[in-house]
Coordinates of N, CA and C in Angstrom, one line a residue:
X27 N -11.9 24.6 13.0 CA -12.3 25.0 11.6 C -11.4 24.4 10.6
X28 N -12.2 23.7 10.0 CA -11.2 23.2 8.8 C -10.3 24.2 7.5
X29 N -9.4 23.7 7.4 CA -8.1 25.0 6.3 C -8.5 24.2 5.0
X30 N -9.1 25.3 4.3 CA -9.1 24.9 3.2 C -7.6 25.0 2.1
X31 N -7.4 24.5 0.9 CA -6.1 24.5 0.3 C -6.3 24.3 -1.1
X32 N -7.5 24.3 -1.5 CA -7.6 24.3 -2.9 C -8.7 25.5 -3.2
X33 N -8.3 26.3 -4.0 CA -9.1 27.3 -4.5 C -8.8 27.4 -6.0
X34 N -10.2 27.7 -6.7 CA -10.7 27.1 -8.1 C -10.6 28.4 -9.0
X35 N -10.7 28.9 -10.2 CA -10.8 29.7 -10.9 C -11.7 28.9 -12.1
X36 N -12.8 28.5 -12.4 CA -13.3 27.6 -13.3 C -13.9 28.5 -14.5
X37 N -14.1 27.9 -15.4 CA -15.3 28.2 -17.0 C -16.1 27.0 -17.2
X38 N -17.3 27.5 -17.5 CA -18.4 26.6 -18.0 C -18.8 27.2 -19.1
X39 N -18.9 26.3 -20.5 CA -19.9 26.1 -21.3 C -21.3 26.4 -20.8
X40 N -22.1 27.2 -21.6 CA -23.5 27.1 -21.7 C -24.5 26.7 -22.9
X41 N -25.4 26.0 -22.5 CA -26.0 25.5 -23.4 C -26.1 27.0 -25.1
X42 N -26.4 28.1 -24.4 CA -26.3 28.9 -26.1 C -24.9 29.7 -26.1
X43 N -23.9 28.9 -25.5 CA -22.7 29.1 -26.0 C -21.5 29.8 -25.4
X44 N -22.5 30.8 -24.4 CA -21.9 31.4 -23.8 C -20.8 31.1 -22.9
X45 N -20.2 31.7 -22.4 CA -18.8 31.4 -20.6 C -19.6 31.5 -19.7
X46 N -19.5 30.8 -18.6 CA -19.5 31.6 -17.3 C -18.4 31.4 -16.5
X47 N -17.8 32.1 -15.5 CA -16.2 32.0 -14.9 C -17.1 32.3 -13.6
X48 N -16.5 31.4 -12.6 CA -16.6 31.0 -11.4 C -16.0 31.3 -10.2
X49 N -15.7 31.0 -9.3 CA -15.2 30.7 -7.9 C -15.3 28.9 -7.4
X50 N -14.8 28.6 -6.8 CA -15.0 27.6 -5.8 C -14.2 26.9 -5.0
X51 N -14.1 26.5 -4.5 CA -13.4 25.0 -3.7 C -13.5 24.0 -3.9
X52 N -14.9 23.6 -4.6 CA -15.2 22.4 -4.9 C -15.7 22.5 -6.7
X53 N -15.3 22.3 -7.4 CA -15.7 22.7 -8.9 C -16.5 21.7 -9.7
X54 N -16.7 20.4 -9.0 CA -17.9 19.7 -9.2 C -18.9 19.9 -8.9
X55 N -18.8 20.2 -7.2 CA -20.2 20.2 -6.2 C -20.9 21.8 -7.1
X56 N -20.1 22.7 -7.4 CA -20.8 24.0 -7.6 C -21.2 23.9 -9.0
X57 N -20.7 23.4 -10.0 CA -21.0 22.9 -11.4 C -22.7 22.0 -11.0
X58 N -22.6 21.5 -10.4 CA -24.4 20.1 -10.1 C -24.8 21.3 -9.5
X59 N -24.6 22.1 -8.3 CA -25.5 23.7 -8.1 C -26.1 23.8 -9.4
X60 N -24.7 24.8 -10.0 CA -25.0 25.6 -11.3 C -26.7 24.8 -12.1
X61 N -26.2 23.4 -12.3 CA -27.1 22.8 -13.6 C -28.8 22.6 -12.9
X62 N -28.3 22.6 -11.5 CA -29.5 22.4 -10.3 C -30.6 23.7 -10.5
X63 N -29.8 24.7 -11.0 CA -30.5 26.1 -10.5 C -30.6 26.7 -9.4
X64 N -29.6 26.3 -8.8 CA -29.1 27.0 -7.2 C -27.9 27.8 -7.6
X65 N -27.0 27.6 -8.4 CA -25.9 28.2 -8.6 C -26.0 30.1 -8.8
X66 N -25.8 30.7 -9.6 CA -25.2 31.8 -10.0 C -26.5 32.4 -10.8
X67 N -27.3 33.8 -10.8 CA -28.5 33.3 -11.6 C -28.7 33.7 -13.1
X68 N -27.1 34.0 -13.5 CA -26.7 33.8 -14.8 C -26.8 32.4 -15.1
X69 N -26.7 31.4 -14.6 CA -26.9 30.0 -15.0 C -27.8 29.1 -15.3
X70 N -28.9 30.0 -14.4 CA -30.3 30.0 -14.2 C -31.0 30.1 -15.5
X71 N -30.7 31.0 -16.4 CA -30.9 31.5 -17.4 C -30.4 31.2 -18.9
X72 N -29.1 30.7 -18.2 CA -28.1 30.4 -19.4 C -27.4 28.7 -19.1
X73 N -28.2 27.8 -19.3 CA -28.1 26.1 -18.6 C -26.0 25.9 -18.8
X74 N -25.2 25.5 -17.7 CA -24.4 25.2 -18.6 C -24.1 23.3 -18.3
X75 N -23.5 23.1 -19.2 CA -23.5 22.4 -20.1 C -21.9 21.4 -19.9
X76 N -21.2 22.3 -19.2 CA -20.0 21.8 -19.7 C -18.6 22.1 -18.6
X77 N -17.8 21.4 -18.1 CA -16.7 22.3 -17.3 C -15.7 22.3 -18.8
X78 N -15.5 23.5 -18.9 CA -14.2 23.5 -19.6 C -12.5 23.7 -19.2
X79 N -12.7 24.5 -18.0 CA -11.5 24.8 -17.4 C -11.7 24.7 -15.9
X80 N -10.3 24.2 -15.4 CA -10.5 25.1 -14.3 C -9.1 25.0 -13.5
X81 N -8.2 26.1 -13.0 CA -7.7 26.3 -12.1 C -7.1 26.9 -10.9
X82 N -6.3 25.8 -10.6 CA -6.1 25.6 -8.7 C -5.1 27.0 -8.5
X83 N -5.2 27.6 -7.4 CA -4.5 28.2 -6.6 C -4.5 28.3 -5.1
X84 N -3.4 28.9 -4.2 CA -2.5 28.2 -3.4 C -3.5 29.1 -2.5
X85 N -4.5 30.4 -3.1 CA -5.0 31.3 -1.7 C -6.4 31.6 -2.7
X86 N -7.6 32.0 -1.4 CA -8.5 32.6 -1.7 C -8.3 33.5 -3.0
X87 N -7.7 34.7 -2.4 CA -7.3 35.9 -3.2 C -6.7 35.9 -4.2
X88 N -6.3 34.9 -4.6 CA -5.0 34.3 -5.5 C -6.4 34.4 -7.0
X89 N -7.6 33.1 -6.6 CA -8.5 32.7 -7.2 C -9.5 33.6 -7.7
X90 N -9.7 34.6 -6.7 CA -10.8 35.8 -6.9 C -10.1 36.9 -8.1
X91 N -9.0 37.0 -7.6 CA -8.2 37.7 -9.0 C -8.5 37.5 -9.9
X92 N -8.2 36.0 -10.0 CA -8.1 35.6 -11.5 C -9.6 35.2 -12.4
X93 N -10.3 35.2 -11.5 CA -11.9 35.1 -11.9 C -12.0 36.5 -11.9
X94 N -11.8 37.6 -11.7 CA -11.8 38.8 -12.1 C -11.3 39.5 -13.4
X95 N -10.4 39.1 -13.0 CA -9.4 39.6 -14.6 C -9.8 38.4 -15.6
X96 N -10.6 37.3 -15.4 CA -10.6 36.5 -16.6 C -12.1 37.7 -17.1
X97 N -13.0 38.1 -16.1 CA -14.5 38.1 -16.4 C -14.1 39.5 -17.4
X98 N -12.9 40.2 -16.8 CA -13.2 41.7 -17.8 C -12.6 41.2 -19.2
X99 N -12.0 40.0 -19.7 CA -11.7 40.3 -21.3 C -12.9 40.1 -22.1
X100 N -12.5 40.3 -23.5 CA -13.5 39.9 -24.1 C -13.4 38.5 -24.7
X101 N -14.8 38.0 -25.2 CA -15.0 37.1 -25.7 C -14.3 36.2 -26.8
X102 N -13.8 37.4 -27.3 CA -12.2 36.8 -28.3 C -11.0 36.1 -27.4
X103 N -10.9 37.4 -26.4 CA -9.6 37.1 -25.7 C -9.9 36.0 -24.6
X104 N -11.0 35.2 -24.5 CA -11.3 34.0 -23.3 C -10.8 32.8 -24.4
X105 N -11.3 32.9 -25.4 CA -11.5 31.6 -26.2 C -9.9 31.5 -26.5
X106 N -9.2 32.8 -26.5 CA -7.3 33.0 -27.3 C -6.9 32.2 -25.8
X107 N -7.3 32.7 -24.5 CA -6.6 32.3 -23.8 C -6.5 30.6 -23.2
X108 N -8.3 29.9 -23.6 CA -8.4 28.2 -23.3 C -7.8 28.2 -24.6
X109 N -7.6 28.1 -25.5 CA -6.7 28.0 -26.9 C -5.3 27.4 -26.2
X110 N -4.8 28.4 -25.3 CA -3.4 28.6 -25.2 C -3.1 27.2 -23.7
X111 N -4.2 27.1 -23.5 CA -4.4 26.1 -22.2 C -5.0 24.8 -22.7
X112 N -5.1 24.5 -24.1 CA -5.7 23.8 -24.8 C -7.2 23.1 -25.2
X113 N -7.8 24.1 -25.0 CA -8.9 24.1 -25.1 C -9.5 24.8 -26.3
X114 N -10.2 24.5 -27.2 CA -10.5 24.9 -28.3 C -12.5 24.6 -28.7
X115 N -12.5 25.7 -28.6 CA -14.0 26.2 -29.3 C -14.3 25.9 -30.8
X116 N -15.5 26.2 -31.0 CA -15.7 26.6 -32.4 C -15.7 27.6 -32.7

């Protein structure tokens, strides 16, 4: 069985503006999902549009965290925190 060693914490742009925060291993292959309509079925609904972030960590668990604790802030505090990662919204 192959060891995997990269695990993703990602955000996408949606076409009406919205986030979506992710999971993956591969943050391209699941991004062409997402825009495919196989992905997530928030995405289904909400086209995205865009990778805006994404980072690596060293474990599974490491990644699912952080896609957790990113999904509970609010919508101020996502945009304060790509700000701080250099990413800037309107």
């Amino acid at each position: 069985m192959e060891q995997i060693d990269n695990y993703y914490m990602y955000v996408l742009l949606c076409a009406d503006d919205t986030l979506y925060t992710g999971f993956s291993t591969d943050v391209e292959r699941r991004f062409q999902q997402h825009v495919k309509g196989v992905g997530a079925k928030y995405t289904r609904s909400h086209r995205p549009v865009k990778i805006l972030w994404k980072e690596q960590f060293d474990s599974k668990h490491d990644a699912l965290s952080a896609e957790y604790a990113f999904k509970q802030l609010s919508r101020a505090k996502k945009i304060q925190y790509l700000a701080k990662v250099g990413i800037h919204l309107q």
